[in-house]
Amino acid sequence: MPQIIDGKAISAQIKDELKERVAALKQEGISLCLAVIQVGNDPASSVYVGNKKKACAYIGIESLSYELEENTTQEELLNLIKELNKRQDINGILVQLPLPGHIDEDLVIRTIDPSKDVDGFHPQSVGTLCIGQKGFVSCTPAGIIQLLKRSGIEIAGKECVVIGRSNIVGKPMALLLLRENGTVTVAHSKTANLKEVAKRADILVVAVGKPKMITREYVKEGAVVIDVGIHRNENNKLCGDVDYDDVAPICSAITPVPGGVGPMTIAMLMNNCVESAALNR
């Protein structure tokens, strides 16, 4: 049986550590505040925003919520962000994605002050990651590194394959594995012989956005498999990009869906909020 990598337990551990750090900061007279902006009322986004607020409350970070109408103009949103950039009492600014079609997401991300970019999406944050300097790291890839480290899985010297090349997961994931001295291949929809490439991996990170696409034909015996995907199947049950039942018997370790990568994203967002206090001192 493989080691089941328990994201719920590891994220709870991280949140408890952060709670202690926040309490210590408060004793130094430093309080933390995250501004969360949601445009429209997409149900999935509302759930995510609710979870972020709960996590803030748990670890002792104040959260300010801005729930804007679907028809909010781009200019109104940008003006709000600029106002929050100037406020000394706000450490982090998070704009919940996706945004309505009439708003340019890229422009919105670029407008957030990089020192408050707790999502790690600003080009400056991505640039510092590329050249190995300190800065905010995209939360899902940062969470995956913590899952591996806290599960006793060595990255250095391992063959790592990331399937997916998005700016939010695939690319930063590859850079973080490289930072940890993994040997990294980024594969994607245009990769020739994808099964053979994936089968080389000691650590396989899957972020393709297709339910149950990765079967045991893609996986080397004894590999560690990290499943970033989340979907609902024909029976409305949650599943990932990996066919868990097919792949689990041949892995050394695997993340379940739900309860694997998902909880880590919010834990690392909270970590970035706490780190922002150090950056903004």
mmCIF file of C-alpha atoms in Angstrom:
data_model
loop_
_atom_site.group_PDB
_atom_site.id
_atom_site.type_symbol
_atom_site.label_atom_id
_atom_site.label_comp_id
_atom_site.label_asym_id
_atom_site.label_seq_id
_atom_site.Cartn_x
_atom_site.Cartn_y
_atom_site.Cartn_z
ATOM 1 C CA MET A 1 0.000 0.000 0.000
ATOM 2 C CA PRO A 2 1.318 3.470 -0.808
ATOM 3 C CA GLN A 3 1.897 6.227 1.737
ATOM 4 C CA ILE A 4 -1.204 8.446 1.565
ATOM 5 C CA ILE A 5 0.010 12.051 1.758
ATOM 6 C CA ASP A 6 -2.485 13.734 4.073
ATOM 7 C CA GLY A 7 -2.832 17.389 3.060
ATOM 8 C CA LYS A 8 -5.458 18.035 5.732
ATOM 9 C CA ALA A 9 -3.141 16.986 8.560
ATOM 10 C CA ILE A 10 -0.082 18.793 7.142
ATOM 11 C CA SER A 11 -2.029 22.017 6.457
ATOM 12 C CA ALA A 12 -3.426 21.921 10.027
ATOM 13 C CA GLN A 13 0.154 21.564 11.335
ATOM 14 C CA ILE A 14 1.294 24.593 9.269
ATOM 15 C CA LYS A 15 -1.682 26.688 10.412
ATOM 16 C CA ASP A 16 -0.910 25.881 14.054
ATOM 17 C CA GLU A 17 2.730 26.958 13.543
ATOM 18 C CA LEU A 18 1.520 30.190 11.884
ATOM 19 C CA LYS A 19 -0.905 30.839 14.740
ATOM 20 C CA GLU A 20 2.085 30.873 17.131
ATOM 21 C CA ARG A 21 4.059 33.195 14.820
ATOM 22 C CA VAL A 22 1.110 35.611 14.558
ATOM 23 C CA ALA A 23 0.722 35.637 18.360
ATOM 24 C CA ALA A 24 4.449 36.445 18.695
ATOM 25 C CA LEU A 25 4.174 39.261 16.112
ATOM 26 C CA LYS A 26 1.188 40.716 17.976
ATOM 27 C CA GLN A 27 3.302 40.796 21.152
ATOM 28 C CA GLU A 28 5.784 42.933 19.191
ATOM 29 C CA GLY A 29 2.892 45.230 18.258
ATOM 30 C CA ILE A 30 2.655 43.944 14.659
ATOM 31 C CA SER A 31 -0.844 43.044 13.472
ATOM 32 C CA LEU A 32 -1.669 41.470 10.117
ATOM 33 C CA CYS A 33 -4.538 42.180 7.759
ATOM 34 C CA LEU A 34 -5.497 40.537 4.445
ATOM 35 C CA ALA A 35 -7.828 42.321 1.994
ATOM 36 C CA VAL A 36 -9.875 39.882 -0.108
ATOM 37 C CA ILE A 37 -11.671 41.170 -3.212
ATOM 38 C CA GLN A 38 -14.332 39.152 -5.015
ATOM 39 C CA VAL A 39 -16.083 40.452 -8.141
ATOM 40 C CA GLY A 40 -19.435 38.774 -8.833
ATOM 41 C CA ASN A 41 -20.798 35.774 -6.946
ATOM 42 C CA ASP A 42 -19.362 32.697 -8.657
ATOM 43 C CA PRO A 43 -20.329 29.848 -6.242
ATOM 44 C CA ALA A 44 -16.878 28.153 -6.283
ATOM 45 C CA SER A 45 -15.162 31.510 -5.687
ATOM 46 C CA SER A 46 -17.518 32.230 -2.773
ATOM 47 C CA VAL A 47 -16.538 28.900 -1.162
ATOM 48 C CA TYR A 48 -12.816 29.654 -1.601
ATOM 49 C CA VAL A 49 -13.203 33.171 -0.191
ATOM 50 C CA GLY A 50 -15.133 31.779 2.802
ATOM 51 C CA ASN A 51 -12.369 29.232 3.473
ATOM 52 C CA LYS A 52 -9.692 31.951 3.291
ATOM 53 C CA LYS A 53 -11.594 34.093 5.813
ATOM 54 C CA LYS A 54 -11.958 31.097 8.184
ATOM 55 C CA ALA A 55 -8.232 30.367 7.946
ATOM 56 C CA CYS A 56 -7.422 34.032 8.705
ATOM 57 C CA ALA A 57 -9.687 33.951 11.770
ATOM 58 C CA TYR A 58 -8.072 30.711 12.987
ATOM 59 C CA ILE A 59 -4.476 31.943 12.864
ATOM 60 C CA GLY A 60 -5.265 35.467 14.086
ATOM 61 C CA ILE A 61 -5.042 37.514 10.884
ATOM 62 C CA GLU A 62 -7.700 40.176 10.378
ATOM 63 C CA SER A 63 -9.464 39.953 7.006
ATOM 64 C CA LEU A 64 -11.270 42.720 5.133
ATOM 65 C CA SER A 65 -13.780 41.556 2.558
ATOM 66 C CA TYR A 66 -14.745 43.507 -0.569
ATOM 67 C CA GLU A 67 -17.657 41.823 -2.362
ATOM 68 C CA LEU A 68 -18.195 43.746 -5.595
ATOM 69 C CA GLU A 69 -21.046 43.480 -8.113
ATOM 70 C CA GLU A 70 -20.501 41.466 -11.306
ATOM 71 C CA ASN A 71 -20.827 44.682 -13.354
ATOM 72 C CA THR A 72 -18.081 46.526 -11.406
ATOM 73 C CA THR A 73 -15.915 48.323 -13.963
ATOM 74 C CA GLN A 74 -12.228 47.584 -14.413
ATOM 75 C CA GLU A 75 -11.410 51.149 -13.402
ATOM 76 C CA GLU A 76 -13.368 50.813 -10.136
ATOM 77 C CA LEU A 77 -11.516 47.592 -9.280
ATOM 78 C CA LEU A 78 -8.094 49.092 -10.116
ATOM 79 C CA ASN A 79 -8.859 52.183 -8.021
ATOM 80 C CA LEU A 80 -9.760 49.979 -5.041
ATOM 81 C CA ILE A 81 -6.485 48.038 -5.396
ATOM 82 C CA LYS A 82 -4.471 51.284 -5.613
ATOM 83 C CA GLU A 83 -6.179 52.537 -2.448
ATOM 84 C CA LEU A 84 -5.362 49.264 -0.620
ATOM 85 C CA ASN A 85 -1.744 49.427 -1.867
ATOM 86 C CA LYS A 86 -1.359 52.746 0.002
ATOM 87 C CA ARG A 87 -2.883 51.553 3.285
ATOM 88 C CA GLN A 88 -0.232 50.850 5.939
ATOM 89 C CA ASP A 89 -2.586 48.585 7.918
ATOM 90 C CA ILE A 90 -2.968 46.053 5.052
ATOM 91 C CA ASN A 91 -0.208 43.474 4.504
ATOM 92 C CA GLY A 92 -1.760 41.380 1.766
ATOM 93 C CA ILE A 93 -4.156 41.908 -1.147
ATOM 94 C CA LEU A 94 -5.879 38.987 -2.798
ATOM 95 C CA VAL A 95 -8.170 39.287 -5.837
ATOM 96 C CA GLN A 96 -10.186 36.089 -6.238
ATOM 97 C CA LEU A 97 -9.896 34.659 -9.761
ATOM 98 C CA PRO A 98 -11.505 34.159 -12.235
ATOM 99 C CA LEU A 99 -12.734 37.710 -12.845
ATOM 100 C CA PRO A 100 -15.685 38.609 -15.126
ATOM 101 C CA GLY A 101 -14.792 38.703 -18.835
ATOM 102 C CA HIS A 102 -14.766 42.504 -19.136
ATOM 103 C CA ILE A 103 -11.855 42.817 -16.663
ATOM 104 C CA ASP A 104 -8.222 42.242 -17.696
ATOM 105 C CA GLU A 105 -6.863 39.759 -15.103
ATOM 106 C CA ASP A 106 -3.246 40.401 -16.069
ATOM 107 C CA LEU A 107 -3.609 44.155 -15.538
ATOM 108 C CA VAL A 108 -5.297 43.579 -12.172
ATOM 109 C CA ILE A 109 -2.441 41.299 -10.999
ATOM 110 C CA ARG A 110 0.175 43.842 -12.158
ATOM 111 C CA THR A 111 -1.609 46.632 -10.239
ATOM 112 C CA ILE A 112 -1.188 44.893 -6.851
ATOM 113 C CA ASP A 113 1.883 46.152 -4.972
ATOM 114 C CA PRO A 114 4.424 43.252 -5.200
ATOM 115 C CA SER A 115 5.103 43.578 -1.449
ATOM 116 C CA LYS A 116 1.397 42.742 -0.840
ATOM 117 C CA ASP A 117 1.049 40.077 -3.576
ATOM 118 C CA VAL A 118 0.305 37.138 -1.258
ATOM 119 C CA ASP A 119 -0.938 35.003 -4.187
ATOM 120 C CA GLY A 120 2.541 35.206 -5.751
ATOM 121 C CA PHE A 121 1.145 35.996 -9.227
ATOM 122 C CA HIS A 122 2.760 39.411 -9.868
ATOM 123 C CA PRO A 123 5.497 39.318 -12.575
ATOM 124 C CA GLN A 124 7.975 40.594 -9.960
ATOM 125 C CA SER A 125 7.133 37.646 -7.655
ATOM 126 C CA VAL A 126 7.562 35.224 -10.564
ATOM 127 C CA GLY A 127 10.856 36.907 -11.503
ATOM 128 C CA THR A 128 12.327 36.597 -7.995
ATOM 129 C CA LEU A 129 11.387 32.899 -8.000
ATOM 130 C CA CYS A 130 13.154 32.427 -11.365
ATOM 131 C CA ILE A 131 16.419 33.880 -10.109
ATOM 132 C CA GLY A 132 16.200 32.298 -6.661
ATOM 133 C CA GLN A 133 15.636 35.451 -4.625
ATOM 134 C CA LYS A 134 13.216 35.936 -1.743
ATOM 135 C CA GLY A 135 9.631 36.795 -2.602
ATOM 136 C CA PHE A 136 6.096 35.418 -2.560
ATOM 137 C CA VAL A 137 5.668 32.005 -4.165
ATOM 138 C CA SER A 138 2.440 30.832 -5.812
ATOM 139 C CA CYS A 139 0.549 28.992 -3.049
ATOM 140 C CA THR A 140 -0.249 25.625 -4.669
ATOM 141 C CA PRO A 141 3.339 24.811 -5.772
ATOM 142 C CA ALA A 142 4.701 26.042 -2.419
ATOM 143 C CA GLY A 143 2.192 23.751 -0.686
ATOM 144 C CA ILE A 144 3.325 20.761 -2.757
ATOM 145 C CA ILE A 145 6.953 21.304 -1.678
ATOM 146 C CA GLN A 146 5.765 21.284 1.958
ATOM 147 C CA LEU A 147 3.734 18.097 1.361
ATOM 148 C CA LEU A 148 6.850 16.349 0.038
ATOM 149 C CA LYS A 149 9.226 17.634 2.726
ATOM 150 C CA ARG A 150 6.892 16.971 5.643
ATOM 151 C CA SER A 151 6.160 13.469 4.334
ATOM 152 C CA GLY A 152 9.874 12.619 4.388
ATOM 153 C CA ILE A 153 10.197 12.514 0.581
ATOM 154 C CA GLU A 154 13.645 13.516 -0.717
ATOM 155 C CA ILE A 155 13.595 15.812 -3.778
ATOM 156 C CA ALA A 156 17.337 16.367 -4.335
ATOM 157 C CA GLY A 157 18.715 14.240 -7.161
ATOM 158 C CA LYS A 158 15.277 12.853 -8.085
ATOM 159 C CA GLU A 159 13.839 12.797 -11.601
ATOM 160 C CA CYS A 160 10.795 15.107 -11.368
ATOM 161 C CA VAL A 161 8.178 15.448 -14.109
ATOM 162 C CA VAL A 162 5.533 18.191 -14.004
ATOM 163 C CA ILE A 163 2.628 17.649 -16.404
ATOM 164 C CA GLY A 164 1.126 21.086 -17.054
ATOM 165 C CA ARG A 165 2.715 24.472 -17.786
ATOM 166 C CA SER A 166 0.294 27.046 -16.341
ATOM 167 C CA ASN A 167 1.644 30.232 -14.750
ATOM 168 C CA ILE A 168 -0.136 29.367 -11.491
ATOM 169 C CA VAL A 169 1.004 25.752 -11.009
ATOM 170 C CA GLY A 170 3.147 24.135 -13.720
ATOM 171 C CA LYS A 171 5.893 26.730 -14.264
ATOM 172 C CA PRO A 172 6.431 27.750 -10.608
ATOM 173 C CA MET A 173 6.276 24.077 -9.596
ATOM 174 C CA ALA A 174 9.147 23.263 -11.952
ATOM 175 C CA LEU A 175 11.204 26.177 -10.582
ATOM 176 C CA LEU A 176 10.609 25.142 -6.961
ATOM 177 C CA LEU A 177 11.598 21.515 -7.643
ATOM 178 C CA LEU A 178 14.721 22.829 -9.355
ATOM 179 C CA ARG A 179 15.438 25.012 -6.297
ATOM 180 C CA GLU A 180 15.259 21.814 -4.203
ATOM 181 C CA ASN A 181 17.851 20.185 -6.522
ATOM 182 C CA GLY A 182 15.443 17.959 -8.427
ATOM 183 C CA THR A 183 16.113 17.186 -12.112
ATOM 184 C CA VAL A 184 13.017 18.624 -13.749
ATOM 185 C CA THR A 185 11.088 17.994 -16.970
ATOM 186 C CA VAL A 186 7.992 20.039 -17.824
ATOM 187 C CA ALA A 187 5.570 18.086 -20.017
ATOM 188 C CA HIS A 188 2.292 19.272 -21.543
ATOM 189 C CA SER A 189 -0.373 18.581 -24.175
ATOM 190 C CA LYS A 190 2.135 18.912 -27.022
ATOM 191 C CA THR A 191 4.769 16.623 -25.470
ATOM 192 C CA ALA A 192 5.629 13.687 -27.734
ATOM 193 C CA ASN A 193 5.512 10.269 -25.992
ATOM 194 C CA LEU A 194 3.943 11.728 -22.835
ATOM 195 C CA LYS A 195 3.536 8.290 -21.227
ATOM 196 C CA GLU A 196 7.237 7.506 -21.634
ATOM 197 C CA VAL A 197 8.266 10.943 -20.289
ATOM 198 C CA ALA A 198 5.943 10.629 -17.271
ATOM 199 C CA LYS A 199 7.186 7.104 -16.585
ATOM 200 C CA ARG A 200 10.715 8.404 -15.977
ATOM 201 C CA ALA A 201 9.542 10.349 -12.918
ATOM 202 C CA ASP A 202 10.479 9.514 -9.351
ATOM 203 C CA ILE A 203 8.155 12.428 -8.451
ATOM 204 C CA LEU A 204 5.235 13.056 -10.821
ATOM 205 C CA VAL A 205 3.206 16.261 -10.361
ATOM 206 C CA VAL A 206 0.009 16.296 -12.420
ATOM 207 C CA ALA A 207 -1.795 19.558 -13.238
ATOM 208 C CA VAL A 208 -3.476 18.888 -16.592
ATOM 209 C CA GLY A 209 -7.084 19.792 -15.791
ATOM 210 C CA LYS A 210 -8.519 16.534 -17.228
ATOM 211 C CA PRO A 211 -10.335 14.150 -14.878
ATOM 212 C CA LYS A 212 -8.604 10.777 -14.314
ATOM 213 C CA MET A 213 -6.339 11.254 -17.344
ATOM 214 C CA ILE A 214 -3.266 9.741 -15.671
ATOM 215 C CA THR A 215 -3.501 5.964 -15.381
ATOM 216 C CA ARG A 216 -0.827 3.454 -14.312
ATOM 217 C CA GLU A 217 0.562 3.452 -17.895
ATOM 218 C CA TYR A 218 2.033 6.903 -17.109
ATOM 219 C CA VAL A 219 3.545 5.965 -13.741
ATOM 220 C CA LYS A 220 6.815 4.240 -12.840
ATOM 221 C CA GLU A 221 6.539 1.612 -10.103
ATOM 222 C CA GLY A 222 7.432 3.197 -6.761
ATOM 223 C CA ALA A 223 6.948 6.792 -7.937
ATOM 224 C CA VAL A 224 5.517 9.587 -5.779
ATOM 225 C CA VAL A 225 2.373 11.021 -7.435
ATOM 226 C CA ILE A 226 1.018 14.496 -6.612
ATOM 227 C CA ASP A 227 -2.441 15.213 -8.064
ATOM 228 C CA VAL A 228 -3.287 18.923 -8.396
ATOM 229 C CA GLY A 229 -6.574 18.444 -10.302
ATOM 230 C CA ILE A 230 -10.047 18.709 -8.829
ATOM 231 C CA HIS A 231 -13.227 17.794 -10.748
ATOM 232 C CA ARG A 232 -16.638 16.281 -10.213
ATOM 233 C CA ASN A 233 -17.222 12.937 -11.928
ATOM 234 C CA GLU A 234 -20.453 11.633 -13.487
ATOM 235 C CA ASN A 235 -21.723 10.724 -9.967
ATOM 236 C CA ASN A 236 -20.918 14.258 -8.701
ATOM 237 C CA LYS A 237 -18.048 12.898 -6.590
ATOM 238 C CA LEU A 238 -14.736 14.756 -6.414
ATOM 239 C CA CYS A 239 -11.836 13.293 -8.356
ATOM 240 C CA GLY A 240 -8.451 14.462 -9.616
ATOM 241 C CA ASP A 241 -6.372 14.385 -12.801
ATOM 242 C CA VAL A 242 -5.039 10.977 -11.685
ATOM 243 C CA ASP A 243 -7.093 7.773 -11.749
ATOM 244 C CA TYR A 244 -6.414 7.130 -8.058
ATOM 245 C CA ASP A 245 -7.716 3.549 -7.874
ATOM 246 C CA ASP A 246 -5.651 2.525 -10.889
ATOM 247 C CA VAL A 247 -2.433 4.318 -9.911
ATOM 248 C CA ALA A 248 -2.305 3.965 -6.095
ATOM 249 C CA PRO A 249 -1.325 0.261 -6.021
ATOM 250 C CA ILE A 250 1.948 0.905 -7.884
ATOM 251 C CA CYS A 251 3.028 4.170 -6.117
ATOM 252 C CA SER A 252 5.251 4.618 -3.094
ATOM 253 C CA ALA A 253 3.214 7.719 -2.107
ATOM 254 C CA ILE A 254 0.185 9.568 -3.510
ATOM 255 C CA THR A 255 -2.069 12.522 -2.675
ATOM 256 C CA PRO A 256 -5.820 11.831 -2.474
ATOM 257 C CA VAL A 257 -8.511 14.102 -3.956
ATOM 258 C CA PRO A 258 -10.003 15.684 -1.915
ATOM 259 C CA GLY A 259 -7.689 16.073 1.086
ATOM 260 C CA GLY A 260 -4.317 16.239 -0.664
ATOM 261 C CA VAL A 261 -3.065 19.378 -2.398
ATOM 262 C CA GLY A 262 -6.247 21.474 -1.874
ATOM 263 C CA PRO A 263 -5.907 22.267 1.850
ATOM 264 C CA MET A 264 -2.247 23.216 1.324
ATOM 265 C CA THR A 265 -3.075 26.114 -0.997
ATOM 266 C CA ILE A 266 -4.864 28.028 1.764
ATOM 267 C CA ALA A 267 -2.204 27.085 4.359
ATOM 268 C CA MET A 268 0.501 28.576 2.117
ATOM 269 C CA LEU A 269 -1.594 31.676 1.440
ATOM 270 C CA MET A 270 -1.675 32.171 5.209
ATOM 271 C CA ASN A 271 2.094 31.584 5.285
ATOM 272 C CA ASN A 272 2.568 34.316 2.648
ATOM 273 C CA CYS A 273 0.413 36.689 4.725
ATOM 274 C CA VAL A 274 2.674 36.099 7.731
ATOM 275 C CA GLU A 275 5.819 36.445 5.571
ATOM 276 C CA SER A 276 4.447 39.775 4.308
ATOM 277 C CA ALA A 277 4.891 41.172 7.817
ATOM 278 C CA ALA A 278 8.619 40.468 7.551
ATOM 279 C CA LEU A 279 8.796 41.924 4.014
ATOM 280 C CA ASN A 280 6.873 45.071 4.952
ATOM 281 C CA ARG A 281 8.679 45.852 8.237
#
